[in-house]
PDB file of C-alpha atoms in Angstrom:
ATOM      1  CA  MET A  30     101.569 107.993  82.433  1.00  0.00           C
ATOM      2  CA  ARG A  31      98.398 107.274  84.380  1.00  0.00           C
ATOM      3  CA  LEU A  32      98.451 104.529  87.013  1.00  0.00           C
ATOM      4  CA  ALA A  33      96.043 101.725  86.091  1.00  0.00           C
ATOM      5  CA  ALA A  34      93.785 101.497  89.126  1.00  0.00           C
ATOM      6  CA  PRO A  35      93.200  97.703  89.353  1.00  0.00           C
ATOM      7  CA  ALA A  36      96.829  96.799  88.642  1.00  0.00           C
ATOM      8  CA  ALA A  37      98.172  99.468  90.964  1.00  0.00           C
ATOM      9  CA  LEU A  38      95.802  98.491  93.741  1.00  0.00           C
ATOM     10  CA  ALA A  39      96.839  94.834  93.440  1.00  0.00           C
ATOM     11  CA  LEU A  40     100.527  95.768  93.625  1.00  0.00           C
ATOM     12  CA  LEU A  41     100.019  98.073  96.572  1.00  0.00           C
ATOM     13  CA  LEU A  42      97.989  95.467  98.475  1.00  0.00           C
ATOM     14  CA  ALA A  43     100.775  92.931  97.926  1.00  0.00           C
ATOM     15  CA  LEU A  44     103.309  95.421  99.234  1.00  0.00           C
ATOM     16  CA  ALA A  45     101.070  96.026 102.229  1.00  0.00           C
ATOM     17  CA  GLY A  46     101.546  92.372 103.117  1.00  0.00           C
ATOM     18  CA  CYS A  47     105.278  92.985 103.312  1.00  0.00           C
ATOM     19  CA  ALA A  48     105.151  96.140 105.317  1.00  0.00           C
ATOM     20  CA  SER A  49     102.298  95.414 107.674  1.00  0.00           C
ATOM     21  CA  ALA A  50     102.339  93.131 110.659  1.00  0.00           C
ATOM     22  CA  PRO A  51     100.626  92.870 114.021  1.00  0.00           C
ATOM     23  CA  PRO A  52     102.078  95.297 116.582  1.00  0.00           C
ATOM     24  CA  GLN A  53     103.881  92.598 118.593  1.00  0.00           C
ATOM     25  CA  ALA A  54     105.986  91.695 115.550  1.00  0.00           C
ATOM     26  CA  ARG A  55     107.294  95.162 114.739  1.00  0.00           C
ATOM     27  CA  LEU A  56     110.423  96.396 116.425  1.00  0.00           C
ATOM     28  CA  GLY A  57     110.036 100.113 116.007  1.00  0.00           C
ATOM     29  CA  LEU A  58     113.633 100.088 114.771  1.00  0.00           C
ATOM     30  CA  LYS A  59     114.838 103.528 113.667  1.00  0.00           C
ATOM     31  CA  LEU A  60     118.608 103.555 113.394  1.00  0.00           C
ATOM     32  CA  ALA A  61     120.496 106.723 112.575  1.00  0.00           C
ATOM     33  CA  PRO A  62     121.397 106.965 108.878  1.00  0.00           C
ATOM     34  CA  ALA A  63     125.043 107.399 109.920  1.00  0.00           C
ATOM     35  CA  ALA A  64     124.926 103.947 111.577  1.00  0.00           C
ATOM     36  CA  LEU A  65     124.996 102.425 108.071  1.00  0.00           C
ATOM     37  CA  GLY A  66     128.677 103.371 108.033  1.00  0.00           C
ATOM     38  CA  ALA A  67     128.617 104.483 104.395  1.00  0.00           C
ATOM     39  CA  ALA A  68     126.943 106.897 102.019  1.00  0.00           C
ATOM     40  CA  ILE A  69     125.066 105.066  99.261  1.00  0.00           C
ATOM     41  CA  SER A  70     122.883 105.949  96.308  1.00  0.00           C
ATOM     42  CA  VAL A  71     121.377 102.855  94.690  1.00  0.00           C
ATOM     43  CA  GLU A  72     118.580 101.797  92.401  1.00  0.00           C
ATOM     44  CA  GLN A  73     116.701  98.633  93.248  1.00  0.00           C
ATOM     45  CA  HIS A  74     114.142  96.405  91.619  1.00  0.00           C
ATOM     46  CA  LEU A  75     111.883  94.752  94.187  1.00  0.00           C
ATOM     47  CA  LYS A  76     109.940  91.556  93.636  1.00  0.00           C
ATOM     48  CA  VAL A  77     107.350  90.616  96.250  1.00  0.00           C
ATOM     49  CA  GLU A  78     106.097  87.018  96.364  1.00  0.00           C
ATOM     50  CA  ARG A  79     103.118  86.173  98.541  1.00  0.00           C
ATOM     51  CA  ASN A  80     100.297  83.651  98.250  1.00  0.00           C
ATOM     52  CA  GLY A  81     101.434  82.566  94.774  1.00  0.00           C
ATOM     53  CA  ARG A  82     101.417  86.153  93.509  1.00  0.00           C
ATOM     54  CA  ILE A  83     104.393  88.196  92.283  1.00  0.00           C
ATOM     55  CA  ASP A  84     104.430  92.013  92.206  1.00  0.00           C
ATOM     56  CA  GLU A  85     107.275  94.377  91.339  1.00  0.00           C
ATOM     57  CA  LEU A  86     108.394  97.892  92.239  1.00  0.00           C
ATOM     58  CA  ASP A  87     111.382 100.106  91.394  1.00  0.00           C
ATOM     59  CA  VAL A  88     113.063 102.054  94.191  1.00  0.00           C
ATOM     60  CA  ALA A  89     115.732 104.724  94.425  1.00  0.00           C
ATOM     61  CA  LEU A  90     117.473 104.788  97.819  1.00  0.00           C
ATOM     62  CA  GLN A  91     119.979 107.347  99.035  1.00  0.00           C
ATOM     63  CA  VAL A  92     121.593 107.235 102.459  1.00  0.00           C
ATOM     64  CA  GLU A  93     123.935 109.960 103.679  1.00  0.00           C
ATOM     65  CA  PRO A  94     125.161 110.275 107.275  1.00  0.00           C
ATOM     66  CA  GLU A  95     122.497 112.916 107.925  1.00  0.00           C
ATOM     67  CA  ALA A  96     119.477 111.405 106.121  1.00  0.00           C
ATOM     68  CA  LEU A  97     117.836 108.537 104.263  1.00  0.00           C
ATOM     69  CA  ASP A  98     115.636 109.243 101.223  1.00  0.00           C
ATOM     70  CA  MET A  99     113.619 106.668  99.287  1.00  0.00           C
ATOM     71  CA  VAL A 100     111.278 106.919  96.295  1.00  0.00           C
ATOM     72  CA  GLY A 101     109.148 103.975  95.161  1.00  0.00           C
ATOM     73  CA  LEU A 102     107.706 103.763  91.641  1.00  0.00           C
ATOM     74  CA  ALA A 103     105.001 101.457  90.316  1.00  0.00           C
ATOM     75  CA  PHE A 104     104.239 101.518  86.590  1.00  0.00           C
ATOM     76  CA  GLY A 105     106.469 104.585  86.291  1.00  0.00           C
ATOM     77  CA  GLN A 106     104.502 106.607  88.836  1.00  0.00           C
ATOM     78  CA  ARG A 107     105.667 107.597  92.301  1.00  0.00           C
ATOM     79  CA  VAL A 108     103.697 105.725  94.967  1.00  0.00           C
ATOM     80  CA  LEU A 109     105.808 106.303  98.084  1.00  0.00           C
ATOM     81  CA  THR A 110     108.531 108.623  99.355  1.00  0.00           C
ATOM     82  CA  LEU A 111     110.339 108.516 102.687  1.00  0.00           C
ATOM     83  CA  HIS A 112     112.716 110.949 104.346  1.00  0.00           C
ATOM     84  CA  TYR A 113     114.377 110.065 107.651  1.00  0.00           C
ATOM     85  CA  ASP A 114     116.911 112.356 109.323  1.00  0.00           C
ATOM     86  CA  GLY A 115     117.674 110.104 112.292  1.00  0.00           C
ATOM     87  CA  LYS A 116     115.033 111.802 114.433  1.00  0.00           C
ATOM     88  CA  GLU A 117     111.941 112.372 112.345  1.00  0.00           C
ATOM     89  CA  LEU A 118     110.415 110.258 109.593  1.00  0.00           C
ATOM     90  CA  SER A 119     108.280 111.987 106.971  1.00  0.00           C
ATOM     91  CA  SER A 120     106.524 110.261 104.104  1.00  0.00           C
ATOM     92  CA  TRP A 121     104.198 110.747 101.180  1.00  0.00           C
ATOM     93  CA  ARG A 122     102.002 108.032  99.741  1.00  0.00           C
ATOM     94  CA  HIS A 123      99.859 107.647  96.660  1.00  0.00           C
ATOM     95  CA  VAL A 124      96.151 107.825  97.505  1.00  0.00           C
ATOM     96  CA  MET A 125      95.764 104.177  96.479  1.00  0.00           C
ATOM     97  CA  LEU A 126      98.521 102.986  98.793  1.00  0.00           C
ATOM     98  CA  PRO A 127      96.821 100.967 101.547  1.00  0.00           C
ATOM     99  CA  SER A 128      97.059 102.393 105.062  1.00  0.00           C
ATOM    100  CA  GLN A 129      98.712  99.123 106.154  1.00  0.00           C
ATOM    101  CA  VAL A 130     101.866 100.177 104.267  1.00  0.00           C
ATOM    102  CA  ARG A 131     103.451 102.229 107.005  1.00  0.00           C
ATOM    103  CA  ALA A 132     106.576 104.301 106.429  1.00  0.00           C
ATOM    104  CA  GLU A 133     107.951 103.064 109.773  1.00  0.00           C
ATOM    105  CA  ASP A 134     107.744  99.440 108.611  1.00  0.00           C
ATOM    106  CA  VAL A 135     109.381 100.167 105.258  1.00  0.00           C
ATOM    107  CA  LEU A 136     112.230 101.996 107.027  1.00  0.00           C
ATOM    108  CA  GLU A 137     112.627  99.117 109.467  1.00  0.00           C
ATOM    109  CA  ASP A 138     112.857  96.478 106.729  1.00  0.00           C
ATOM    110  CA  VAL A 139     115.439  98.537 104.826  1.00  0.00           C
ATOM    111  CA  GLN A 140     117.528  98.917 107.964  1.00  0.00           C
ATOM    112  CA  LEU A 141     117.242  95.235 108.906  1.00  0.00           C
ATOM    113  CA  ALA A 142     118.520  94.287 105.458  1.00  0.00           C
ATOM    114  CA  LEU A 143     121.279  96.867 104.982  1.00  0.00           C
ATOM    115  CA  TRP A 144     122.586  98.210 108.307  1.00  0.00           C
ATOM    116  CA  PRO A 145     125.434  96.372 110.076  1.00  0.00           C
ATOM    117  CA  ALA A 146     124.318  93.599 112.410  1.00  0.00           C
ATOM    118  CA  GLU A 147     126.142  95.294 115.303  1.00  0.00           C
ATOM    119  CA  ALA A 148     124.056  98.479 114.909  1.00  0.00           C
ATOM    120  CA  ILE A 149     120.853  96.423 114.737  1.00  0.00           C
ATOM    121  CA  ALA A 150     121.781  94.283 117.754  1.00  0.00           C
ATOM    122  CA  ALA A 151     122.446  97.372 119.883  1.00  0.00           C
ATOM    123  CA  ALA A 152     118.925  98.691 119.170  1.00  0.00           C
ATOM    124  CA  LEU A 153     116.865  95.502 119.518  1.00  0.00           C
ATOM    125  CA  PRO A 154     114.308  95.253 122.326  1.00  0.00           C
ATOM    126  CA  ALA A 155     114.276  92.372 124.794  1.00  0.00           C
ATOM    127  CA  GLY A 156     113.508  89.008 123.224  1.00  0.00           C
ATOM    128  CA  TRP A 157     114.938  89.910 119.818  1.00  0.00           C
ATOM    129  CA  ARG A 158     118.392  89.101 118.455  1.00  0.00           C
ATOM    130  CA  VAL A 159     120.205  89.155 115.146  1.00  0.00           C
ATOM    131  CA  ALA A 160     122.827  86.651 114.012  1.00  0.00           C
ATOM    132  CA  GLU A 161     124.975  86.397 110.907  1.00  0.00           C
ATOM    133  CA  GLN A 162     126.582  83.314 109.477  1.00  0.00           C
ATOM    134  CA  GLY A 163     128.321  83.679 106.145  1.00  0.00           C
ATOM    135  CA  ALA A 164     126.008  85.419 103.678  1.00  0.00           C
ATOM    136  CA  ARG A 165     122.881  84.923 105.836  1.00  0.00           C
ATOM    137  CA  ARG A 166     121.404  87.182 108.501  1.00  0.00           C
ATOM    138  CA  THR A 167     118.679  85.806 110.782  1.00  0.00           C
ATOM    139  CA  LEU A 168     116.397  87.813 113.027  1.00  0.00           C
ATOM    140  CA  TYR A 169     115.019  85.911 116.033  1.00  0.00           C
ATOM    141  CA  LEU A 170     112.192  86.632 118.447  1.00  0.00           C
ATOM    142  CA  ASP A 171     112.282  84.566 121.648  1.00  0.00           C
ATOM    143  CA  GLY A 172     114.646  82.088 119.996  1.00  0.00           C
ATOM    144  CA  GLN A 173     112.422  81.527 116.949  1.00  0.00           C
ATOM    145  CA  PRO A 174     113.603  82.675 113.506  1.00  0.00           C
ATOM    146  CA  ILE A 175     111.334  85.409 112.161  1.00  0.00           C
ATOM    147  CA  MET A 176     113.278  86.638 109.155  1.00  0.00           C
ATOM    148  CA  LEU A 177     116.042  85.223 106.955  1.00  0.00           C
ATOM    149  CA  ILE A 178     118.074  87.598 104.810  1.00  0.00           C
ATOM    150  CA  ASP A 179     120.475  86.183 102.223  1.00  0.00           C
ATOM    151  CA  TYR A 180     123.082  88.285 100.405  1.00  0.00           C
ATOM    152  CA  SER A 181     124.737  87.494  97.083  1.00  0.00           C
ATOM    153  CA  GLY A 182     127.563  89.982  97.504  1.00  0.00           C
ATOM    154  CA  GLN A 183     129.409  92.542  99.538  1.00  0.00           C
ATOM    155  CA  PRO A 184     128.670  95.260 100.373  1.00  0.00           C
ATOM    156  CA  ARG A 185     125.122  94.323 101.406  1.00  0.00           C
ATOM    157  CA  TRP A 186     123.680  96.829  98.903  1.00  0.00           C
ATOM    158  CA  SER A 187     125.089  95.081  95.836  1.00  0.00           C
ATOM    159  CA  GLY A 188     123.877  92.088  93.885  1.00  0.00           C
ATOM    160  CA  THR A 189     120.725  90.479  95.209  1.00  0.00           C
ATOM    161  CA  VAL A 190     119.232  90.410  98.702  1.00  0.00           C
ATOM    162  CA  VAL A 191     116.459  87.945  99.492  1.00  0.00           C
ATOM    163  CA  LEU A 192     114.432  88.673 102.617  1.00  0.00           C
ATOM    164  CA  GLU A 193     112.109  85.872 103.682  1.00  0.00           C
ATOM    165  CA  ASN A 194     109.586  86.616 106.406  1.00  0.00           C
ATOM    166  CA  LEU A 195     108.769  83.276 108.031  1.00  0.00           C
ATOM    167  CA  ARG A 196     105.976  84.625 110.205  1.00  0.00           C
ATOM    168  CA  TYR A 197     104.020  86.437 107.500  1.00  0.00           C
ATOM    169  CA  HIS A 198     104.918  84.149 104.606  1.00  0.00           C
ATOM    170  CA  TYR A 199     106.323  86.509 102.034  1.00  0.00           C
ATOM    171  CA  ARG A 200     109.577  86.820 100.150  1.00  0.00           C
ATOM    172  CA  LEU A 201     111.086  90.116  99.044  1.00  0.00           C
ATOM    173  CA  THR A 202     113.863  89.957  96.455  1.00  0.00           C
ATOM    174  CA  ILE A 203     115.900  93.135  96.049  1.00  0.00           C
ATOM    175  CA  GLN A 204     118.011  93.323  92.904  1.00  0.00           C
ATOM    176  CA  PHE A 205     120.448  96.216  93.069  1.00  0.00           C
ATOM    177  CA  ALA A 206     121.384  97.926  89.813  1.00  0.00           C
ATOM    178  CA  PRO A 207     125.140  97.762  89.169  1.00  0.00           C
ATOM    179  CA  THR A 208     127.019 100.817  90.399  1.00  0.00           C
ATOM    180  CA  THR A 209     129.488 102.749  88.277  1.00  0.00           C
ATOM    181  CA  ASP A 210     132.012 103.436  91.061  1.00  0.00           C
TER     182      ASP A 210
END
């Protein structure tokens, strides 16, 4: 299947809005895969909403204590792969994927949504903090909420996760495919 250039470009630009942000807003968070506290292999359907536009992407995510691997598909074609071993992050991107979609930012958003709050809190730089109340996680910068993450179930990688970035005005909905455990 050949990727339709205009449709693919539109999707990838929308995803760039999720992954890109001015340098002061990014944490540089790179937690060890083992800090997740579990080994998971999940399929996800992502829906990105920004500026009245909705774009979708399918993702396969596998986390083992020694590594995290992710493959993103748009229109049935691979557009992004990530491999992170806790020390080094390597990635591949489709030629149409905008340079603003940085592997480091994708990894950070995955970890902010799925890793335990305690692991995140221990790695946050000055001025940042994470808090959880019920099924909501909030990330703060200098006391101001930056990101709200709502979970529909436990563990965090089941059901639906809705990540709302208040600073950059986008919403990412992650629908996890049911597991057969």
